[in-house]
Short mmCIF file of C-alpha atoms in Angstrom, two decimals:
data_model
loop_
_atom_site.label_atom_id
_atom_site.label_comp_id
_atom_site.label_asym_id
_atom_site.label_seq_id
_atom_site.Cartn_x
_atom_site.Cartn_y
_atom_site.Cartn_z
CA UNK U 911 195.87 89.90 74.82
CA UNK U 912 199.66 88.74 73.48
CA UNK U 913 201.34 85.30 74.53
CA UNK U 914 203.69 83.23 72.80
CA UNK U 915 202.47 79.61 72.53
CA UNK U 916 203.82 75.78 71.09
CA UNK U 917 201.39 73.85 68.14
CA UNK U 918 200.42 71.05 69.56
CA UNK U 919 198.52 68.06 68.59
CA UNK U 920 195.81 65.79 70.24
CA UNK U 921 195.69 62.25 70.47
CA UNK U 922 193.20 60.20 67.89
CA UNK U 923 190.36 60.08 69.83
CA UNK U 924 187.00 61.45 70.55
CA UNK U 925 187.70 64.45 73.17
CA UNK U 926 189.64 66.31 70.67
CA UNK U 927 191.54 65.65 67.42
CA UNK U 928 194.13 68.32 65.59
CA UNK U 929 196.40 71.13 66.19
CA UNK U 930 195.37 73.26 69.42
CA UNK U 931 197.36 76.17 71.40
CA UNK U 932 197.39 76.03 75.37
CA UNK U 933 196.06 79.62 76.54
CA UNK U 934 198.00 80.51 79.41
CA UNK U 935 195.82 80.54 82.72
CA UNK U 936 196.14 84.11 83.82
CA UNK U 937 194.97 84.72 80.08
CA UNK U 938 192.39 82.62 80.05
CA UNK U 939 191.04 84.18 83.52
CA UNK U 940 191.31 87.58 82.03
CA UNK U 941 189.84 86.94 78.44
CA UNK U 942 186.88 84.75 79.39
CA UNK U 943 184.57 88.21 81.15
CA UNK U 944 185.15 89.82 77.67
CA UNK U 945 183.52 87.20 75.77
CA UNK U 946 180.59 85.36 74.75
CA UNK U 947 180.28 81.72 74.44
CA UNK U 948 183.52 81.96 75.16
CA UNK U 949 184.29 82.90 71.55
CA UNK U 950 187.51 84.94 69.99
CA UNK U 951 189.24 85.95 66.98
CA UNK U 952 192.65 84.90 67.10
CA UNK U 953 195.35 86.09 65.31
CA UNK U 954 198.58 83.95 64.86
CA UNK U 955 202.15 85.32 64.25
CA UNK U 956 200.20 88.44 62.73
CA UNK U 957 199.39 86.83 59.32
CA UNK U 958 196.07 85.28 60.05
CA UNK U 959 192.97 86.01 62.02
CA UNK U 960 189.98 83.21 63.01
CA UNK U 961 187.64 83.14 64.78
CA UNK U 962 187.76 80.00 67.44
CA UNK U 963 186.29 79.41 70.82
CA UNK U 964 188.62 78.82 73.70
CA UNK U 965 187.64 74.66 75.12
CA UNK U 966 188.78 73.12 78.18
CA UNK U 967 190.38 69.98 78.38
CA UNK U 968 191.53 68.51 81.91
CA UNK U 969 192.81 71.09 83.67
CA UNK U 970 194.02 73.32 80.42
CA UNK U 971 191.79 75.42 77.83
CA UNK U 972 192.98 75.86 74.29
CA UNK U 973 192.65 76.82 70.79
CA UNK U 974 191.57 74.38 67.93
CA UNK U 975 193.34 74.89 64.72
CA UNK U 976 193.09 72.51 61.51
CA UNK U 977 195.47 71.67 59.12
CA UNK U 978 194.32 74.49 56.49
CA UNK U 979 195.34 76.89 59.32
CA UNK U 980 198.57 75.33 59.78
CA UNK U 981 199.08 75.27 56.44
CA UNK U 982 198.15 79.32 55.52
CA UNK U 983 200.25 80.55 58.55
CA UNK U 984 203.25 78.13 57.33
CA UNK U 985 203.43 76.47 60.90
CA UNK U 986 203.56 72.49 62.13
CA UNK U 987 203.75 70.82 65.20
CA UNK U 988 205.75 71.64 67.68
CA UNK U 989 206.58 75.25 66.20
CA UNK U 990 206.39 78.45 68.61
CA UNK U 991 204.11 81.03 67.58
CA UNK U 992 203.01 84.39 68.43
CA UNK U 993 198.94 84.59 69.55
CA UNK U 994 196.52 87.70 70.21
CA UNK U 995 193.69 86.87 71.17
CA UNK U 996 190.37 89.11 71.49
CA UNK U 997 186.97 88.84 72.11
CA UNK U 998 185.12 87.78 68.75
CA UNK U 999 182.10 90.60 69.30
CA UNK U 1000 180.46 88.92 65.83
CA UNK U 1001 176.83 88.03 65.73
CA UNK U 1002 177.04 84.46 65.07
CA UNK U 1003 180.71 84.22 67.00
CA UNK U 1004 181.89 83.87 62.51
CA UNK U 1005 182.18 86.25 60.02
CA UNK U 1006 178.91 85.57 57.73
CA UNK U 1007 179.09 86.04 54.00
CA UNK U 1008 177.05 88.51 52.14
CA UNK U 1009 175.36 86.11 50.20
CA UNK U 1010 174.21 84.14 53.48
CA UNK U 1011 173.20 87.40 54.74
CA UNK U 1012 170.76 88.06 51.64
CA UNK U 1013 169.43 84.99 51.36
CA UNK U 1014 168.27 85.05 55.47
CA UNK U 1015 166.76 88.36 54.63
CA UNK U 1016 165.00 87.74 51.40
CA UNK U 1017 163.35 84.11 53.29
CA UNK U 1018 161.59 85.21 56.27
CA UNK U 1019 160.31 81.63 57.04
CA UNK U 1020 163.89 80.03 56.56
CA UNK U 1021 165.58 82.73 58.63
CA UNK U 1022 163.12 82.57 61.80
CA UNK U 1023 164.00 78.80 61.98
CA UNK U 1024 167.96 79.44 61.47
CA UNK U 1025 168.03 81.82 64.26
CA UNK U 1026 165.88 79.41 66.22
CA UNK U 1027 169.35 77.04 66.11
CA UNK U 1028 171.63 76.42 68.60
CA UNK U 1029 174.61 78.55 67.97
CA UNK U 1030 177.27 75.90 67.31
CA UNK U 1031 174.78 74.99 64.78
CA UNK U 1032 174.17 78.38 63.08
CA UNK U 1033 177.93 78.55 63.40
CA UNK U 1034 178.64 74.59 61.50
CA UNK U 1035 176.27 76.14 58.49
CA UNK U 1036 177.84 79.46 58.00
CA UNK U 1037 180.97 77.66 58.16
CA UNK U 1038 179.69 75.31 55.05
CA UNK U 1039 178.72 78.56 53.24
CA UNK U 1040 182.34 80.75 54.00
CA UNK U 1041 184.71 77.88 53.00
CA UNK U 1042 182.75 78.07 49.48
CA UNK U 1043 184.81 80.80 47.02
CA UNK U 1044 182.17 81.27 44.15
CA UNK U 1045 179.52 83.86 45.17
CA UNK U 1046 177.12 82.20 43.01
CA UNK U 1047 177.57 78.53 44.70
CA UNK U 1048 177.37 80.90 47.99
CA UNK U 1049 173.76 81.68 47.21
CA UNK U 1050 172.73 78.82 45.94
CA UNK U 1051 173.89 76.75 49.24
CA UNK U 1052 172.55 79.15 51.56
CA UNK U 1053 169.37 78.49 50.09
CA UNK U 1054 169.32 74.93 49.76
CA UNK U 1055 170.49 75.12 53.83
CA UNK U 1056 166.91 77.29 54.47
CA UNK U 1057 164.88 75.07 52.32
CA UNK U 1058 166.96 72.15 54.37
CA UNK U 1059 165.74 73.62 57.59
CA UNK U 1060 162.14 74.17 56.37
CA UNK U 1061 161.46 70.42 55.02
CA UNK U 1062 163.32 69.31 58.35
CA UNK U 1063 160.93 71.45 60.63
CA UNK U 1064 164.99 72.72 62.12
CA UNK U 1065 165.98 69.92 62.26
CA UNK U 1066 169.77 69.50 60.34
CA UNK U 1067 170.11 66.07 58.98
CA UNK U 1068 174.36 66.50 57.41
CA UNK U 1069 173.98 63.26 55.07
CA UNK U 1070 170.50 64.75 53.78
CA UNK U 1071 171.53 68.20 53.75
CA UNK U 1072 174.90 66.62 51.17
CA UNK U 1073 171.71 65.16 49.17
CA UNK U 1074 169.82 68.01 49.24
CA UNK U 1075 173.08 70.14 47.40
CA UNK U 1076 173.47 67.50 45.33
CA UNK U 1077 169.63 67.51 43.73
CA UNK U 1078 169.71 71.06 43.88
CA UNK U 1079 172.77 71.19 41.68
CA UNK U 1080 171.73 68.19 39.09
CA UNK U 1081 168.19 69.81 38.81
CA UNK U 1082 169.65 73.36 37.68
CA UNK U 1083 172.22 71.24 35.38
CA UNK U 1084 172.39 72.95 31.94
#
């Protein structure tokens, strides 16, 4: 589904912070049977595609962008900008990286626990593993994140897990 929206920002303060796109109502109402978690990939003035998931607020819903998005599609507040918007039909509601997907299969233990997460939270570690470019850093953080989970018993502790990269990284120092 097509609609022409307005960047917009939020207020500082702790319902919602950043750049976000109003999705029209009758959009909305149409969109939200087709998905999951109400989930999407959106695709802004044809040059970029993420995945996002569409969040009330008062009596709107919206898009959450970020500043890297802004920045890639060349785009600030207040600009117009052209939106499609589909179902995201993804496992985890994110593209996954092949790295993260070889290091779930090759740690049976770590991978029952990771799928034992909430969503948003299997979502919030993929996330920490895409944004990484080396393949080889890829790895080794998706396996630090499963040994994370293991010593936590699921639980995900962020200033440990930060910790946890860090030893990794100084122990494998050459």
């Amino acid at each position: 589904m097509n609609f022409e929206g307005v960047i917009s920002s939020f207020d500082d303060n702790n319902l919602g912070y950043g750049p976000y796109i109003i999705i029209p109502e009758a959009i909305y109402e149409k969109m939200l049977p087709q998905t999951t978690d109400k989930r999407i990939k959106c695709t802004l003035n044809n040059s970029l595609t993420v995945s996002r998931a569409m969040s009330p607020k008062g009596d709107f819903h919206y898009i959450l962008l970020n500043k890297e998005v802004l920045k890639k599609c060349k785009l600030e507040i207040g600009d117009e900008v052209s939106v499609i918007i589909k179902p995201d039909e993804s496992k985890y509601g994110m593209e996954i990286t092949e790295e993260m997907e070889e290091v779930l299969y090759s740690d049976p233990e770590g991978s029952k626990i990771f799928h034992q997460l909430t969503p948003g939270t299997q979502r919030t570690l993929i996330y920490i593993i895409n944004k990484i470019k080396s393949s080889q850093l890829r790895i080794e953080r998706s396996f630090v994140i499963l040994e994370h989970l293991k010593k936590m018993k699921g639980k995900v502790d962020g200033k440990i897990l930060q910790q946890d990269f860090k030893e990794y990284r100084e122990k494998f120092k050459i």
